[in-house]
XYZ file of C-alpha atoms in Angstrom:
146
model
C -15.975 20.280 21.971
C -14.133 20.092 25.263
C -11.709 17.490 26.441
C -11.851 13.805 25.562
C -10.389 11.167 27.833
C -9.144 7.700 26.931
C -8.422 4.895 29.354
C -6.506 1.735 28.498
C -4.793 -0.934 30.514
C -1.583 -2.649 29.481
C -1.098 -5.988 31.225
C 2.132 -8.007 31.421
C 3.308 -10.759 33.722
C 6.497 -12.764 33.897
C 9.908 -12.401 35.436
C 12.627 -9.993 34.368
C 15.448 -12.357 35.190
C 17.736 -10.949 32.483
C 17.393 -8.575 29.527
C 17.250 -11.218 26.803
C 15.270 -13.773 28.781
C 11.993 -12.125 29.730
C 8.875 -12.097 27.566
C 7.842 -8.818 25.997
C 4.343 -10.198 25.299
C 1.501 -8.212 26.794
C -2.085 -7.168 26.057
C -3.731 -3.786 25.744
C -7.303 -3.605 27.053
C -10.083 -1.048 26.879
C -13.637 -1.456 28.131
C -15.901 -3.241 25.667
C -13.167 -3.974 23.125
C -11.162 -7.064 22.233
C -7.633 -7.158 23.627
C -4.711 -6.226 21.385
C -1.842 -8.707 21.654
C 1.372 -6.701 21.915
C 5.091 -7.269 22.169
C 8.296 -5.423 21.416
C 9.657 -5.071 17.909
C 11.554 -8.263 17.033
C 14.760 -6.182 16.968
C 14.177 -5.661 20.700
C 13.468 -9.327 21.500
C 9.743 -9.185 20.791
C 7.332 -11.659 19.251
C 6.941 -10.918 15.509
C 3.397 -12.337 15.511
C 2.141 -9.567 17.843
C 1.650 -5.837 17.341
C 4.454 -3.626 18.625
C 4.058 -0.019 19.824
C 5.783 1.381 16.743
C 3.352 -0.395 14.408
C 0.413 0.751 16.493
C 1.581 4.365 16.268
C 1.865 4.209 12.470
C -1.542 2.482 12.279
C -3.119 5.125 14.522
C -1.787 7.933 12.317
C -3.090 6.201 9.180
C -6.499 5.602 10.785
C -6.832 9.182 12.015
C -6.018 10.556 8.552
C -8.436 8.129 6.883
C -11.310 8.966 9.230
C -10.875 12.708 8.694
C -10.554 12.223 4.947
C -13.724 10.128 4.693
C -15.584 12.714 6.804
C -14.449 15.559 4.549
C -15.306 13.646 1.373
C -18.788 12.842 2.675
C -19.332 16.523 3.514
C -18.121 17.516 0.008
C -20.370 15.014 -1.763
C -17.456 12.867 -2.931
C -18.277 9.172 -2.871
C -15.284 7.089 -1.779
C -15.693 3.385 -2.512
C -12.267 2.098 -1.453
C -9.456 3.325 0.779
C -6.214 1.432 1.356
C -3.147 2.904 3.062
C 0.256 1.191 3.067
C 1.679 3.551 5.710
C 5.364 3.462 6.670
C 7.346 4.831 9.585
C 11.065 5.361 10.022
C 12.908 5.446 13.333
C 16.486 5.748 14.438
C 17.565 4.207 17.740
C 15.953 7.010 19.782
C 12.820 8.291 18.051
C 10.593 8.351 15.001
C 12.053 10.415 12.174
C 8.913 10.506 10.032
C 5.786 8.646 8.984
C 4.508 8.620 5.420
C 0.950 7.709 4.579
C 0.349 6.197 1.136
C -3.435 6.142 0.782
C -4.847 4.688 -2.442
C -8.419 5.903 -2.834
C -11.141 5.093 -5.326
C -13.883 7.659 -5.901
C -16.889 7.421 -8.202
C -16.643 10.686 -10.159
C -13.622 11.945 -12.134
C -14.888 15.530 -11.842
C -14.085 15.356 -8.093
C -10.416 14.325 -8.456
C -8.934 17.773 -7.726
C -11.125 18.328 -4.685
C -10.405 14.803 -3.450
C -6.655 15.549 -3.608
C -7.072 18.863 -1.775
C -9.035 17.221 1.037
C -5.958 15.211 2.034
C -4.257 18.440 3.083
C -7.337 19.512 5.038
C -7.633 16.077 6.658
C -3.980 16.132 7.620
C -4.385 19.560 9.220
C -7.324 18.295 11.280
C -5.861 14.940 12.356
C -5.477 15.090 16.124
C -2.675 12.556 16.177
C -0.612 14.105 13.374
C -0.922 17.443 15.188
C 0.452 15.820 18.349
C 3.626 14.342 16.868
C 7.072 15.914 17.126
C 8.116 14.434 13.767
C 6.752 14.997 10.255
C 3.758 13.017 9.034
C 3.611 13.103 5.237
C 0.836 11.949 2.934
C 1.300 10.785 -0.654
C -2.173 9.915 -1.921
C -3.144 8.203 -5.144
C -6.725 8.796 -6.223
C -8.473 6.927 -9.018
C -12.024 6.639 -10.282
C -13.867 3.404 -10.629
C-alpha cells in the first residue's frame, strides 16, 4: 500500500501577553474540508464550546475502530444498521493513560452475533491509530439484533 501523507494547518492569532490572558481558540484546516474550531481543554483555559486536542484524539481512535469494524462486517456478510460509540479517555497531567471504546452496534441477524464480537478484536488489531499509541486502547462492545 505504500505511505500515506496527511497535511493540515493549525491557525491561531492573538497576543500571548500572559499565561491566563491569551486565547487558546484556533482552527484546524485541510484542503476541501470545513474548518474544525479548536481550543484547549477548559482545565487549561480553553473554550468549552470548541473541540480540544484530547477530544479529537479520542474521536479519531473511535472513528478508526468503527471504520475498520464496518469494513470487516461488510466483508463477512454481517449487516450493521446502527453504530454508536461513547468513547472515553483518561489522562494524568502528562499523558493519556488509556482510551476505552464503548461501541453499541445493531446487526440484523442473531446468527452473526459471535462473529460480530470477534471482528472487534480484528478491527482493533488493524486500526492504524490504535497501533500508533503508546497507551492501551480498549474496546468493550455491545452487540444487539434489531
